[in-house]
């Protein structure tokens, strides 16, 4: 399957379900922080953006992640132009 | 190639079954799972369910799940349809059809498909109760346990 990758040098961040509601945003574009090389780094960076982000992303977070529309663990690399989604465990079906 | 759709509107099980079998004489059985919205049995009754998904990733995930079922059971056809948006109790929400030469692979693949759909496709349910409150549905350990049954041995 073809790789999904957003144009540009920053990151395209997407939020779903209660995370979207709590953060008050569906999506945002940010410059790739210098400290971020992996998904785990990105969680740490998100946790430093204020109390709402800290509550969602710090510690043993319930939040899941997808990089370029594939589920991704903490070790997954983050690169310029990536589409990165954050969401709770899925509950369809 | 599987039929995979995410849609707001209803689906017709008869029409989907007819589409799956059109012009074919090699199919011996079709497994079917039709999921519907439950009103619940707690103090608060569910007045409506709202389904959110991740356009793009959801369809990719469903295609992969279908491809995995086709690989494991030599399916002759497969249909996955999941609805989104607001749904009322009693309304159909998800359809799984798995066609095979014999009943055993058709039924096993159907179970596999709904188990994986529930745990590996990005959908999120929010319940809106009759007292006006609302809550996102929590993921259930039982669903993970059901999905783990299908783990392949190395």
Coordinates of N, CA and C in Angstrom, one line a residue, chain B residues 14-128:
Chain B
X14 N -29.4 -7.8 1.9 CA -29.8 -8.6 0.7 C -29.0 -8.1 -0.5
X15 N -29.0 -6.8 -0.7 CA -28.3 -6.3 -1.9 C -26.8 -6.6 -1.8
X16 N -26.2 -6.5 -0.6 CA -24.8 -6.8 -0.4 C -24.5 -8.2 -0.7
X17 N -25.3 -9.1 -0.2 CA -25.2 -10.5 -0.4 C -25.3 -10.9 -1.9
X18 N -26.2 -10.3 -2.6 CA -26.4 -10.5 -4.0 C -25.2 -10.0 -4.8
X19 N -24.6 -8.9 -4.4 CA -23.4 -8.3 -5.1 C -22.2 -9.3 -4.9
X20 N -22.2 -9.9 -3.7 CA -21.0 -10.8 -3.4 C -21.1 -12.1 -4.2
X21 N -22.3 -12.5 -4.5 CA -22.5 -13.8 -5.2 C -22.8 -13.7 -6.6
X22 N -23.0 -12.5 -7.2 CA -23.4 -12.3 -8.6 C -22.5 -13.1 -9.5
X23 N -23.1 -13.9 -10.3 CA -22.4 -14.6 -11.4 C -21.5 -15.7 -10.9
X24 N -21.6 -16.1 -9.7 CA -20.7 -17.1 -9.1 C -21.4 -18.4 -8.8
X25 N -20.7 -19.5 -9.0 CA -21.3 -20.8 -8.6 C -20.3 -21.6 -7.7
X26 N -19.2 -21.0 -7.4 CA -18.2 -21.7 -6.6 C -18.4 -21.5 -5.0
X27 N -19.3 -20.5 -4.7 CA -19.5 -20.2 -3.3 C -20.5 -21.2 -2.7
X28 N -20.1 -21.8 -1.5 CA -20.9 -22.8 -0.8 C -21.6 -22.3 0.4
X29 N -21.1 -21.1 0.9 CA -21.7 -20.5 2.1 C -21.2 -19.1 2.4
X30 N -22.0 -18.3 3.0 CA -21.6 -17.0 3.4 C -21.9 -16.8 4.9
X31 N -20.8 -16.4 5.6 CA -21.0 -16.1 7.0 C -21.4 -14.6 7.1
X32 N -22.3 -14.3 8.0 CA -22.8 -12.9 8.1 C -22.8 -12.5 9.6
X33 N -22.2 -11.3 9.9 CA -22.4 -10.7 11.2 C -23.0 -9.3 10.9
X34 N -24.1 -9.0 11.6 CA -24.8 -7.7 11.5 C -24.8 -7.1 12.9
X35 N -24.1 -6.1 13.1 CA -24.1 -5.4 14.4 C -25.1 -4.3 14.5
X36 N -25.8 -4.2 15.6 CA -26.8 -3.1 15.7 C -26.5 -2.3 17.0
X37 N -27.1 -1.1 17.1 CA -26.9 -0.3 18.2 C -27.8 -0.7 19.4
X38 N -27.1 -0.9 20.6 CA -27.9 -1.3 21.8 C -28.3 -0.1 22.6
X39 N -29.5 -0.1 23.2 CA -29.9 1.0 24.0 C -29.3 0.9 25.4
X40 N -28.7 -0.3 25.8 CA -28.1 -0.5 27.1 C -29.2 -0.9 28.1
X41 N -28.7 -1.3 29.3 CA -29.6 -1.8 30.3 C -29.3 -1.1 31.6
X42 N -28.5 0.0 31.6 CA -28.2 0.7 32.8 C -29.3 1.7 33.2
X43 N -29.0 2.5 34.2 CA -30.0 3.5 34.6 C -30.3 4.5 33.5
X44 N -29.2 4.9 32.8 CA -29.4 5.8 31.7 C -29.6 5.0 30.4
X45 N -30.5 5.3 29.6 CA -30.7 4.7 28.3 C -30.0 5.5 27.2
X46 N -29.5 4.7 26.2 CA -28.8 5.4 25.1 C -29.8 5.9 24.2
X47 N -29.8 7.3 24.0 CA -30.8 7.9 23.0 C -30.2 7.9 21.6
X48 N -28.9 8.0 21.5 CA -28.2 8.0 20.2 C -26.8 7.6 20.4
X49 N -26.2 7.1 19.3 CA -24.8 6.7 19.3 C -24.1 7.6 18.2
X50 N -22.9 8.1 18.5 CA -22.2 8.8 17.4 C -20.9 8.1 17.1
X51 N -20.7 7.8 15.8 CA -19.5 7.1 15.4 C -18.5 8.0 14.7
X52 N -17.3 8.1 15.2 CA -16.3 8.9 14.6 C -15.2 8.0 13.9
X53 N -14.6 8.4 12.8 CA -13.5 7.6 12.2 C -12.4 8.5 11.7
X54 N -11.4 7.8 11.2 CA -10.2 8.5 10.7 C -10.2 8.3 9.2
X55 N -10.8 9.2 8.5 CA -10.9 9.0 7.0 C -9.5 8.8 6.4
X56 N -9.4 7.7 5.6 CA -8.1 7.3 5.0 C -7.6 6.2 5.8
X57 N -7.2 6.4 7.0 CA -6.6 5.3 7.8 C -7.6 4.2 8.1
X58 N -8.9 4.6 8.3 CA -9.9 3.6 8.6 C -10.1 2.6 7.4
X59 N -10.2 3.2 6.2 CA -10.4 2.3 5.0 C -9.2 1.4 4.8
X60 N -8.0 2.0 5.0 CA -6.7 1.2 4.9 C -6.7 0.0 5.8
X61 N -7.1 0.3 7.1 CA -7.1 -0.7 8.1 C -8.1 -1.8 7.8
X62 N -9.3 -1.4 7.3 CA -10.3 -2.4 6.9 C -9.8 -3.3 5.8
X63 N -9.2 -2.6 4.8 CA -8.7 -3.4 3.6 C -7.6 -4.4 4.1
X64 N -6.8 -4.0 5.0 CA -5.8 -5.0 5.5 C -6.4 -6.1 6.3
X65 N -7.4 -5.8 7.1 CA -8.1 -6.9 7.9 C -8.8 -7.8 6.9
X66 N -9.4 -7.3 5.9 CA -10.0 -8.2 4.9 C -9.0 -9.1 4.1
X67 N -7.9 -8.4 3.8 CA -6.8 -9.2 3.1 C -6.3 -10.3 4.0
X68 N -6.1 -10.0 5.3 CA -5.7 -11.1 6.2 C -6.6 -12.2 6.3
X69 N -7.9 -11.9 6.3 CA -8.9 -13.0 6.3 C -8.9 -13.8 5.0
X70 N -8.7 -13.1 3.9 CA -8.7 -13.8 2.6 C -7.5 -14.7 2.6
X71 N -6.3 -14.3 3.2 CA -5.1 -15.1 3.2 C -5.3 -16.3 4.0
X72 N -5.9 -16.2 5.2 CA -6.0 -17.3 6.2 C -7.0 -18.3 5.8
X73 N -8.2 -17.9 5.1 CA -9.2 -18.9 4.9 C -9.6 -19.1 3.4
X74 N -8.8 -18.6 2.5 CA -9.1 -18.8 1.1 C -10.5 -18.4 0.8
X75 N -10.9 -17.2 1.2 CA -12.3 -16.7 1.0 C -12.5 -16.4 -0.5
X76 N -13.7 -16.6 -0.9 CA -14.1 -16.3 -2.3 C -14.7 -14.9 -2.5
X77 N -14.8 -14.2 -1.4 CA -15.3 -12.9 -1.4 C -15.5 -12.4 0.1
X78 N -15.6 -11.1 0.2 CA -15.7 -10.6 1.6 C -16.1 -9.1 1.5
X79 N -17.1 -8.8 2.4 CA -17.6 -7.4 2.5 C -17.6 -6.9 3.9
X80 N -17.0 -5.7 4.0 CA -17.0 -5.0 5.4 C -17.6 -3.6 5.2
X81 N -18.7 -3.3 5.9 CA -19.3 -2.0 5.8 C -19.5 -1.5 7.2
X82 N -19.0 -0.3 7.5 CA -19.2 0.3 8.9 C -19.8 1.7 8.7
X83 N -20.8 1.9 9.5 CA -21.5 3.3 9.4 C -20.8 4.2 10.4
X84 N -21.0 5.5 10.1 CA -20.5 6.6 10.9 C -21.6 7.6 11.2
X85 N -21.3 8.6 12.0 CA -22.2 9.7 12.3 C -23.2 9.2 13.3
X86 N -24.4 9.9 13.4 CA -25.4 9.6 14.5 C -26.2 8.4 14.1
X87 N -26.4 7.5 15.1 CA -27.2 6.3 14.8 C -28.2 6.1 16.0
X88 N -29.4 5.6 15.8 CA -30.3 5.4 16.8 C -30.3 4.0 17.3
X89 N -30.7 3.7 18.6 CA -30.7 2.3 19.0 C -31.6 1.4 18.1
X90 N -31.1 0.2 17.8 CA -31.8 -0.7 16.9 C -31.3 -0.6 15.5
X91 N -30.6 0.5 15.2 CA -30.1 0.6 13.8 C -28.9 -0.2 13.5
X92 N -28.8 -0.8 12.3 CA -27.6 -1.5 11.9 C -26.4 -0.6 11.9
X93 N -25.2 -1.1 12.4 CA -24.0 -0.3 12.5 C -22.9 -0.9 11.7
X94 N -22.8 -2.2 11.6 CA -21.7 -2.8 10.9 C -22.1 -4.1 10.3
X95 N -21.6 -4.4 9.1 CA -21.9 -5.6 8.3 C -20.6 -6.3 7.9
X96 N -20.5 -7.6 8.2 CA -19.4 -8.5 7.8 C -20.0 -9.6 7.0
X97 N -19.5 -9.8 5.8 CA -19.9 -11.0 5.0 C -18.6 -11.7 4.5
X98 N -18.6 -13.0 4.7 CA -17.4 -13.8 4.3 C -17.9 -15.0 3.5
X99 N -17.5 -15.1 2.2 CA -18.0 -16.1 1.3 C -16.8 -17.1 1.1
X100 N -17.2 -18.4 1.2 CA -16.2 -19.5 1.0 C -16.9 -20.7 0.4
X101 N -16.1 -21.7 0.0 CA -16.6 -22.9 -0.6 C -17.4 -23.7 0.4
X102 N -17.0 -23.6 1.7 CA -17.7 -24.4 2.8 C -18.0 -23.6 4.0
X103 N -18.9 -24.1 4.8 CA -19.4 -23.2 6.0 C -18.3 -22.9 7.0
X104 N -17.4 -23.9 7.2 CA -16.4 -23.7 8.3 C -15.5 -22.5 8.1
X105 N -14.9 -22.3 6.9 CA -14.1 -21.1 6.7 C -14.9 -19.9 6.7
X106 N -16.2 -19.9 6.2 CA -17.0 -18.8 6.1 C -17.4 -18.3 7.5
X107 N -17.7 -19.2 8.4 CA -18.1 -18.8 9.8 C -16.9 -18.3 10.6
X108 N -15.7 -19.1 10.4 CA -14.5 -18.7 11.2 C -14.0 -17.3 10.7
X109 N -14.0 -17.1 9.4 CA -13.5 -15.8 8.9 C -14.4 -14.7 9.4
X110 N -15.7 -14.9 9.4 CA -16.7 -13.9 9.9 C -16.4 -13.5 11.3
X111 N -16.1 -14.4 12.2 CA -15.7 -14.1 13.6 C -14.4 -13.4 13.7
X112 N -13.5 -13.8 12.9 CA -12.2 -13.2 12.9 C -12.3 -11.7 12.4
X113 N -13.1 -11.5 11.4 CA -13.3 -10.1 10.8 C -13.9 -9.2 11.8
X114 N -14.9 -9.6 12.5 CA -15.5 -8.7 13.5 C -14.6 -8.5 14.7
X115 N -13.9 -9.5 15.1 CA -13.0 -9.4 16.2 C -11.9 -8.3 15.9
X116 N -11.3 -8.5 14.7 CA -10.2 -7.6 14.3 C -10.8 -6.2 14.0
X117 N -12.0 -6.1 13.4 CA -12.6 -4.8 13.1 C -12.8 -4.0 14.4
X118 N -13.2 -4.7 15.5 CA -13.4 -4.0 16.8 C -12.2 -3.5 17.5
X119 N -11.0 -4.1 17.2 CA -9.8 -3.8 17.9 C -8.7 -3.2 17.0
X120 N -8.9 -3.2 15.7 CA -7.8 -2.7 14.8 C -8.2 -1.7 13.8
X121 N -9.5 -1.3 13.7 CA -9.9 -0.3 12.8 C -10.3 1.0 13.6
X122 N -9.8 2.1 13.2 CA -10.0 3.3 14.0 C -11.4 3.9 13.8
X123 N -12.2 3.4 14.8 CA -13.6 4.0 15.0 C -13.7 4.3 16.5
X124 N -14.5 5.3 16.8 CA -14.8 5.6 18.2 C -16.2 5.9 18.4
X125 N -16.8 5.3 19.5 CA -18.3 5.4 19.7 C -18.5 6.4 20.9
X126 N -19.4 7.3 20.7 CA -19.9 8.1 21.8 C -21.3 7.9 22.0
X127 N -21.7 7.6 23.3 CA -23.1 7.4 23.6 C -23.7 8.7 24.2
X128 N -24.9 9.1 23.6 CA -25.6 10.2 24.1 C -26.9 9.6 24.8

